[in-house]
Every structure is written in C-alpha cells, then in structure tokens.
Amino acid sequence: MQNQTMQSQMMQSTTMMQNQTMQSQMMQTSIDYSNGYMMQTSVDYNNGYRMQMQEQQDNDYTIQEDEWDRDLLLDPAWEKQQRKTFTAWCNSHLRKAGTGIENIEEDFRNGLKLMLLLEVISGERLPKPDRGKMRFHKIANVNKALEYITSKGVKLVSIGAEEIVDGNIKMTLGMIWTIILRFAIQDISVEETSAKEGLLLWCQRKTAPYRNVNVQNFHVNWKDGLALCALIHRHRPDLIDYAKLNKDDPLGNLNLAFEVAEKHLDIPKMLDAEDIINTPKPDERAIMTYVSCFYHAFAGAEQAETAANRICKVLGVNQENENLMQEYEKLASQLLEWIRRMTPWLENKSPETTMAAMRGKLEDFRDYRRQHKPPKVQEKCQLEISFNTLQTKLRISNRPAFMPSEGRMVSDITSAWTGLEQAEKGYEEWLLSEIRRLERLNHLAEKFQMKSTTHQDWSVGKDSVLSQKDYESCSLTEVRALLRKHEAFESDLAAHQDRVEQIAAIAQELNELDYHAASSINERCQGICDQWDQLGTLTQKRRENLERTEKLLETIDQLFLEFSKRSAPFNNWMEGAMEDLQDMFIVHTVDDIQSLISAHDQFKATLPEADCERQAILSIYTEVQKITQSYGISPNLTNPYSDITPAEIGLKWEKVKKLVPQRNTILQEELARQHANERLRRQFAAQANIIGPWIQTRMEEIGRSSVDIGGSLEDQMSQLKQFEQVIINYKSNIDKLEGDHQHIQEFLVFDNKHTNYTMEHIRVCWEQLLTTIARTINEIETQILTRDAKGISQQQMNEFRQSFTHFDRKKKGGMETDDFRACLISMGYDLGESEFARIMSLVDPNGSNKVTFQSFVDFMTRETSDSDTSEQVLASFKILAADKPFILLEELRRELPPEQAEYCITRMPLYNGPDGVPGALDYTAFSTALYGESDL
C-alpha cells in the first residue's frame, strides 16, 4: 500500500513538472498582480488531468440552474457551508500560483485574484489587468473575468462587476458556483450522462457494493460520511478499513474521510463535519463541489491500451528470461552429467601388477587432459557467463533472482568441478606414485631373488654335514679338528646372519608395498628362515657333541685353524663384494649416480689391501704344506676346520677383479642417462620460466584494465577482445610445453630443481587466465546491457567509472566500506547509520565489506532510473478487467496480442473469490508472482 501511495505521489509530481514545462512554453511573460507574485500558469487539474475545453453553447449546465434561488443564500447554514467550500476550492487552485484567499467576498473585489483563478483552472491567458486601485480599475478587471466566463458559453444572470466589487456575498458565491459548474462539473461524463447527473451516476456505481450507502442526491445521503469513505475505499482500500466504520458515528466517519482525502489524495478540507451533521439538508452545491474533487482525483487512471502495452512488455521480458533459464538448466545438466561420469573414473585407483599396464593408464589420463577436458572448461566458463547475464537481466527488470533447480546452482557446478579437479590431481599423483612403486617393487624382487639364491647356494648340504657323526670314529686330533671346523662354521653362520636379515627385510617391504607375487616371495623367505632355524639347532647340537668328546682330543693343527679363521672372513668379504658389485641400483639425479661412482672408487682403493690379506692367507696354507712334507704327513690332508680352499679363494678373487670394471661401465652408462635427463629438465625449465611470468603479466594487465581503461564501453570491449586474441595465439607455447612435459614423464623424471613452475601450475594459471579474460569481457557486456536497459548515457557510465576508480584507493577492483561511504557523501547523500546499512545490504548482500563496480553501477542506476513494479502491472490488469478482482479469457484475448494472451492463460491461476464466475482468472496472484512476491 505504501508503494502505491508513493507511486501516486511520484506520478502527480511528474505530471505537475510536465505541466509546468508546458506552461512555461505557453506564457513567455508573467502577470504582476497586486499581491506581488510572479505567475506562470496553466491548468493541471487534480493530479494532472488537463481540462480540454469544448465550447458547447447549448449545454444546459453552462447556464445558471433554474433552481438557482438567491433567497436560499439567506440561510446562514447554507451560506457558511458555501463560504468554506468555495473558499477551499478556490485555494486548491490558487496555491498552484503561490497565493490564496481568506475572505471570499473581499479578496475577489479588485478582480486580480479572480482573473488569476480563471487562468489557473483554464490554462489560458486572460487580458492584461489594469494596474490602478480606483474603483473603475477594479470593475474593469472583474468585467474581464466575467467576459471570459461568458466566452466559455456560460450565461451570467443578474451578476455584474459592480456587485462583485462591492463585496456582495450572494453574487460572489453565485459567480464562484457558476465557475465550478463550468470548469469542474460540466465535463464529467459517465455512460452518456454528464455534469450533475454524470457525477451522481459515478458516485452510485462506485458505492453500490457498500452496505449502508445509497447515493440518490448531493445532500442528505452524505450526512453519515459513509458515502465519502466508500469512495475512498473503492479506489484506495489501503487508506480506510471500511468494515470497521459505524453508521452511528457520522462525525467520526466524516472527519476520517476529510483527513484521509487531505493527507493522501491532495483534496483540501472544504466542509465541516459539524455543519453537515447539524444541518437538516446540507448545501448541495458545497457537497457537489467537494465530491467533484474525488472524481477528478480518481478519474486519471491509465487507459486500457497503456495497461496492455505494459503487460506485453513485462510478459515479453519474462518469456525471454524463462528461455534463458531453460538453456542454463540444460547446459548445467549436461556439464554435471559429464563430471559425474568422469569423477568415478578418476577415483578408480585399482592398482596394476605391471609397468606396461600402468603406462597405459597414464596415456589414457593424458588423452583426457588434452582432448576431453578443455572443451568442458569452455562450457563451464560460458555457463557462468550465461548465469551472470541472466541475473543482470532479472535485476534490471526488477525480477527475483534466478534460482536454478536443486543441484544446478553455479556453486554446485563449481563444487562439482572442484571435486573433479581434486580427483584429477589425486589420480595423477596416484599414477606417478604407482609407477614409482612398481619400479621399486621390481628392483626389490630382483634383489631378493639374488640374495636368496646366494644364501641357498651357501646353505646347500649344511644340514647334512651338521647331522654327521663322523667324530665317533675319529682320533683326538681329528675330533679337535672337527671342533675347530665347527667353530669356523659358526663364525661363517654368524657372518650370514646379516644376509638372512636382509632377505627377511626385503620380503617384508615387498609385502608392505603390495607386491603381486608376494605369496611366492613369502614362501621362499619362510623356507630360508626355517632352514636357518634348523641350521642353528643342528649347529648347537653338534657343538655339544664335539665338546663332550673334546677331553679325548689333545692335538690340533694350529695352522689349519689359523687358515680357517682368516680365510672365512676374507671369503665372506669377497662374497659380499661380489654381491655389492652385482647389486641393482636406482637413481634419479646426477648427484645420486656420482655418489655411487664415488663409493665404487673407494672400493677399488681397498683392493690392494685386500690382495695383501689374500696372499697372507695363502701363505698359511703354504706353510701347512711345508710342515706336512717335512713330517711326512699325507699331502692329501684336508683342512679339518674349513671347506675353503686356496683354489676357491683364487677363483673368487679373479671374479671380484672381473666385476670391478663391469660395475664401472654400468655406473658410467647411468651417469650419461642422468645427464640426458638433466638436459630435459633444463629444457622444460627454460620454457616454463618464460610462460609462467607471461601468464602472470597478462593477469595483471587484465586486472589493471578493469580499473584504468578509459573511453566508451565499446572501446573497452574492443581492447579486451584484443587481449583475448593475444592469449589465444599464445596457446601454441602451452602445447609445446605439454609435449616437453610428456617427454620428461616418459623418461620417469618427476622433479626439476631448475624451475618453481610445474605443468600442473602452468595448466591452472592458463585456465585462470582464460576464465579471467572471459569474465572481464562479460562484466563489460553486463555494463553495456545495464546502460542500454536503463537508458544510461556513456557520459554517466564514465562518471560512474571515474568515481569508482577514485575511491578504489587500493586499486583492487572494489571499494571498501569506508571508501564507499566517502563516495556517497561526495555525491551529496546525507547518510545516517541505518540508511548506510540499508544501502550496504543492496550493494554487498554477502557481507564481504567490498563493493564491486557492477554493484556500484546497479545501485546508481536504481537511484537514477525507474522501472515497472508488480503494483503497476496489477493496476494495468485491473483496468483491463474493468475494476473486477478477476479477468476473463475473452478479455485477455481481446486486449493482448495472441502470444502474450496465451502466456497469461496458461500460467494464471483460477480465481477463488466469492464473487468469481466460471473461467475467472486471478491476475493479482499472477502479477505478484512475476516479481517473486508469492509462491505461484
């Protein structure tokens, strides 16, 4: 209701401004009346309804009524009512010229204000008044006014200028009534009746539905005040609650009607409630004068054609917006469906057992990155642009913001896209991790097999040897020899403990890394561990048996014992050296391989010392042979303490010397490969270190362009399009970098110390650059759309941009709260805390404490332009429905174009009111639904 009142006041104000402009054009000079004011005037009667005078010489209402009886004016009550009513009526028009009267018979005597009154209500200029103050000057001015009245087809009976100049109240009131008849009542026409009968018929039609109201005249039927309240409620039900009125309270009813009319309808109080109530028959002319003001106040409604045009415009905008909404829903559904298909694929991290299978998955992922994802990135960007454009159109046309169906919001799409990118990132990391894992597994498996084979070769026959009871038939010397041999075996057994632990540790790591052949590894490892436990048990048992018989043995060959003790560690060292020289290795950098080469060089440096030890061990055995030869001992005597022979030591030593250059060759080949990888890293880094800063520079240029670009919006759009073309042309560099990245990954190079830019980083920055330039272009398109829709000139848009740029002190594309307050104050806003909080809720609904340029432009356009509202559409439908609360199908098809009529019929709900008829449609619910004010 408040909006309707404000709209009515705005329409009145607009119409008065238009009329003042027309008056200024009509009157090039001003008339100086005796009260000293300057006047430029034309009639703007009752809220902008211009009286179009048609001279009808034969119209009965231009002649004084036959019932005119001057003796009636002698009734003091009637004379009092006419004085007050006519005085108020005259002042309601004279105030438009900045003046008024207090005493009706005195203030018209000089004729100046009488001429002014006629000029105001007619919109025509009268002859120039006489300047003098003599009686004949006054009579001349009054005669000019009376001549003008006569020229409009009014026959004045017995009213002369002398009587007006002399202050004859009867003649003055009669003259004013004649003016009221001619200019306020004559042109009233309702259903082929005019003037008094037309006014009476209009009152009857408007008050017919109201209880306790029966208008048959302009005197006694108005005494209880209900008829006046009914007229107001029929046109402005928000001003009076008619259901609460009491017929037995005429004084309250009349005063209520007078107050509401004066406050909300700009109809001055022309009557006193006490005078009407206390007079048996109120003055008819006073009542007619006052009621005619209501007719003119309410008779200026929009015509049906204007209403139909407004509805067509509103419905056309609504249809276009619905098409955009449907297109958005379709694109959003397709994009979300693609994301739902891709996400499970990216989340499927089923491991493979071979490197070839994992490389196949990596190639499929690269095809997704190169071929499938880029078009979807463009679709996502276009979807966001379409959504922003739709919201701008809805905001411009005062429609509620578009709320996509559940799950299809821009935030939902962004969330789904973020989930897709997270899954994509996780899938890539998993692929690379799995490739490393499989590489590690293959290396560990080969190492396990090699160590297991070495150990099992060593352990062959050990259990049978330990189980022998050869000591039972040996001499003391032989027993002692067996005991020493057993001690050497225990030393050898302890030396092999580390190898067994390494085998178990490798098997455990293979299990932890989920090696596909872990069962066979575990089986072999378990066999080795069981055998090792058995060897330990047998070793302990044999020692106990030998020690039990040791008391019988007294002789031992110290030389064999010494040979055994020194040959066993040396033999173990040679076996360890052979293992190390044949050990598999995996490196990723030049530094890693150089470390291995350095370790290999250190090993080669120990060979001379080892050769000295070998010669020392062999010299012991030579000494044994000399002793056996000297004392006649059999030359076939074997070492009872060790199975190691000088020949075995010699063979193993030769093998170690042969493996050293082979190992050196392998290391040098790996060094060359790592140097090649290093060149690939540097090649990628050289391009990435150029492309990364180039993208960042373009991002900064786009950021500055949104603040610093001058000229028209079309010039800004052209410059941004040039930016976009430069970016598109740069795509070949990104593709080349992608190729280098793929080449690096094929050589299993996963780190690069020469650059901080990864391919993932470059991809993200490139996508952000494409999205940023597209969004910036969309912002300019939105500003153009806003400018064209709201009729904003380029100069206004430049002023908005200059103000925004000036107060965007941090140059980040948005004004902070204090900067925005300063901007408003600079434009003349008188801001209190509550008013500023209201404005901030419009420009910053999310509470980010930052006002973007688009929000600033939307606010300024709302402040400087007008648009249709649900109340205006509702009023338009009400006109088409002839004031009925519902509208019929045939009325819609008659007044609206076919397409808009069918649009209304298919969407307008049935009317459920008690006064409805079959097929009646509820245009009230439909109008409010257009602006999001109902749940329809």
CSV table of N, CA and C in Angstrom, one decimal, residues 688-733:
chain,number,residue,atom,x,y,z
A,688,ALA,N,59.2,-23.0,-19.1
A,688,ALA,CA,58.3,-22.8,-18.0
A,688,ALA,C,58.6,-21.4,-17.4
A,689,ASN,N,59.9,-21.1,-17.2
A,689,ASN,CA,60.2,-19.8,-16.6
A,689,ASN,C,59.9,-18.6,-17.5
A,690,ILE,N,59.6,-18.8,-18.8
A,690,ILE,CA,59.1,-17.8,-19.7
A,690,ILE,C,57.6,-17.7,-19.6
A,691,ILE,N,56.9,-18.9,-19.8
A,691,ILE,CA,55.5,-18.9,-19.9
A,691,ILE,C,54.8,-18.5,-18.5
A,692,GLY,N,55.4,-19.0,-17.4
A,692,GLY,CA,54.8,-18.6,-16.1
A,692,GLY,C,54.7,-17.1,-15.9
A,693,PRO,N,55.8,-16.4,-16.0
A,693,PRO,CA,55.7,-14.9,-15.8
A,693,PRO,C,54.8,-14.3,-16.9
A,694,TRP,N,54.8,-14.8,-18.1
A,694,TRP,CA,54.0,-14.2,-19.2
A,694,TRP,C,52.5,-14.3,-18.8
A,695,ILE,N,52.1,-15.4,-18.3
A,695,ILE,CA,50.7,-15.6,-17.8
A,695,ILE,C,50.4,-14.6,-16.7
A,696,GLN,N,51.3,-14.5,-15.7
A,696,GLN,CA,51.1,-13.6,-14.6
A,696,GLN,C,51.0,-12.2,-15.0
A,697,THR,N,51.9,-11.8,-16.0
A,697,THR,CA,51.8,-10.4,-16.5
A,697,THR,C,50.5,-10.1,-17.2
A,698,ARG,N,50.0,-11.1,-18.0
A,698,ARG,CA,48.7,-10.9,-18.6
A,698,ARG,C,47.6,-10.8,-17.6
A,699,MET,N,47.6,-11.6,-16.5
A,699,MET,CA,46.6,-11.5,-15.4
A,699,MET,C,46.7,-10.1,-14.8
A,700,GLU,N,47.9,-9.5,-14.6
A,700,GLU,CA,48.0,-8.2,-14.0
A,700,GLU,C,47.5,-7.1,-15.0
A,701,GLU,N,47.8,-7.3,-16.3
A,701,GLU,CA,47.3,-6.3,-17.3
A,701,GLU,C,45.7,-6.3,-17.3
A,702,ILE,N,45.1,-7.5,-17.3
A,702,ILE,CA,43.7,-7.6,-17.3
A,702,ILE,C,43.1,-6.9,-16.0
A,703,GLY,N,43.8,-7.2,-14.8
A,703,GLY,CA,43.3,-6.6,-13.6
A,703,GLY,C,43.4,-5.1,-13.7
A,704,ARG,N,44.5,-4.6,-14.3
A,704,ARG,CA,44.6,-3.1,-14.4
A,704,ARG,C,43.6,-2.5,-15.4
A,705,SER,N,43.3,-3.3,-16.4
A,705,SER,CA,42.4,-2.8,-17.5
A,705,SER,C,41.0,-2.6,-16.9
A,706,SER,N,40.6,-3.4,-16.0
A,706,SER,CA,39.3,-3.3,-15.4
A,706,SER,C,39.1,-2.0,-14.6
A,707,VAL,N,40.3,-1.4,-14.3
A,707,VAL,CA,40.3,-0.1,-13.5
A,707,VAL,C,40.7,1.1,-14.3
A,708,ASP,N,41.7,0.9,-15.2
A,708,ASP,CA,42.3,2.0,-15.9
A,708,ASP,C,41.8,2.3,-17.3
A,709,ILE,N,41.1,1.3,-17.9
A,709,ILE,CA,40.6,1.5,-19.3
A,709,ILE,C,39.7,2.7,-19.3
A,710,GLY,N,39.9,3.6,-20.3
A,710,GLY,CA,39.0,4.8,-20.5
A,710,GLY,C,38.2,4.6,-21.7
A,711,GLY,N,37.5,5.7,-22.1
A,711,GLY,CA,36.7,5.7,-23.3
A,711,GLY,C,35.4,5.0,-23.1
A,712,SER,N,34.7,4.7,-24.2
A,712,SER,CA,33.4,4.1,-24.1
A,712,SER,C,33.5,2.6,-23.8
A,713,LEU,N,32.4,2.0,-23.4
A,713,LEU,CA,32.4,0.6,-23.0
A,713,LEU,C,32.7,-0.2,-24.3
A,714,GLU,N,32.3,0.2,-25.5
A,714,GLU,CA,32.6,-0.5,-26.7
A,714,GLU,C,34.1,-0.5,-26.9
A,715,ASP,N,34.8,0.7,-26.7
A,715,ASP,CA,36.3,0.7,-26.8
A,715,ASP,C,36.9,-0.2,-25.8
A,716,GLN,N,36.4,-0.2,-24.6
A,716,GLN,CA,36.9,-1.2,-23.6
A,716,GLN,C,36.7,-2.6,-24.0
A,717,MET,N,35.6,-2.9,-24.6
A,717,MET,CA,35.3,-4.3,-25.1
A,717,MET,C,36.3,-4.6,-26.2
A,718,SER,N,36.6,-3.7,-27.1
A,718,SER,CA,37.5,-3.9,-28.2
A,718,SER,C,38.9,-4.2,-27.7
A,719,GLN,N,39.3,-3.4,-26.7
A,719,GLN,CA,40.7,-3.7,-26.2
A,719,GLN,C,40.8,-5.0,-25.5
A,720,LEU,N,39.7,-5.4,-24.7
A,720,LEU,CA,39.7,-6.7,-24.1
A,720,LEU,C,39.7,-7.8,-25.1
A,721,LYS,N,39.0,-7.6,-26.2
A,721,LYS,CA,38.9,-8.7,-27.3
A,721,LYS,C,40.4,-8.9,-27.8
A,722,GLN,N,41.1,-7.7,-28.0
A,722,GLN,CA,42.5,-7.8,-28.4
A,722,GLN,C,43.3,-8.6,-27.5
A,723,PHE,N,43.1,-8.3,-26.1
A,723,PHE,CA,43.8,-9.1,-25.1
A,723,PHE,C,43.5,-10.6,-25.3
A,724,GLU,N,42.2,-10.9,-25.5
A,724,GLU,CA,41.8,-12.3,-25.6
A,724,GLU,C,42.5,-12.9,-26.8
A,725,GLN,N,42.6,-12.2,-27.9
A,725,GLN,CA,43.2,-12.8,-29.1
A,725,GLN,C,44.7,-13.1,-28.9
A,726,VAL,N,45.4,-12.2,-28.2
A,726,VAL,CA,46.8,-12.4,-27.9
A,726,VAL,C,46.9,-13.6,-27.1
A,727,ILE,N,46.0,-13.8,-26.1
A,727,ILE,CA,46.1,-15.0,-25.2
A,727,ILE,C,45.9,-16.3,-26.0
A,728,ILE,N,44.9,-16.2,-26.9
A,728,ILE,CA,44.5,-17.4,-27.7
A,728,ILE,C,45.7,-17.8,-28.6
A,729,ASN,N,46.4,-16.8,-29.2
A,729,ASN,CA,47.5,-17.0,-30.1
A,729,ASN,C,48.7,-17.6,-29.3
A,730,TYR,N,48.8,-17.4,-28.0
A,730,TYR,CA,49.9,-17.9,-27.2
A,730,TYR,C,49.7,-19.4,-26.8
A,731,LYS,N,48.5,-20.0,-27.2
A,731,LYS,CA,48.2,-21.4,-26.8
A,731,LYS,C,49.3,-22.3,-27.3
A,732,SER,N,49.9,-22.0,-28.5
A,732,SER,CA,50.9,-23.0,-29.1
A,732,SER,C,52.1,-23.2,-28.1
A,733,ASN,N,52.5,-22.1,-27.4
A,733,ASN,CA,53.5,-22.3,-26.4
A,733,ASN,C,53.2,-23.3,-25.3
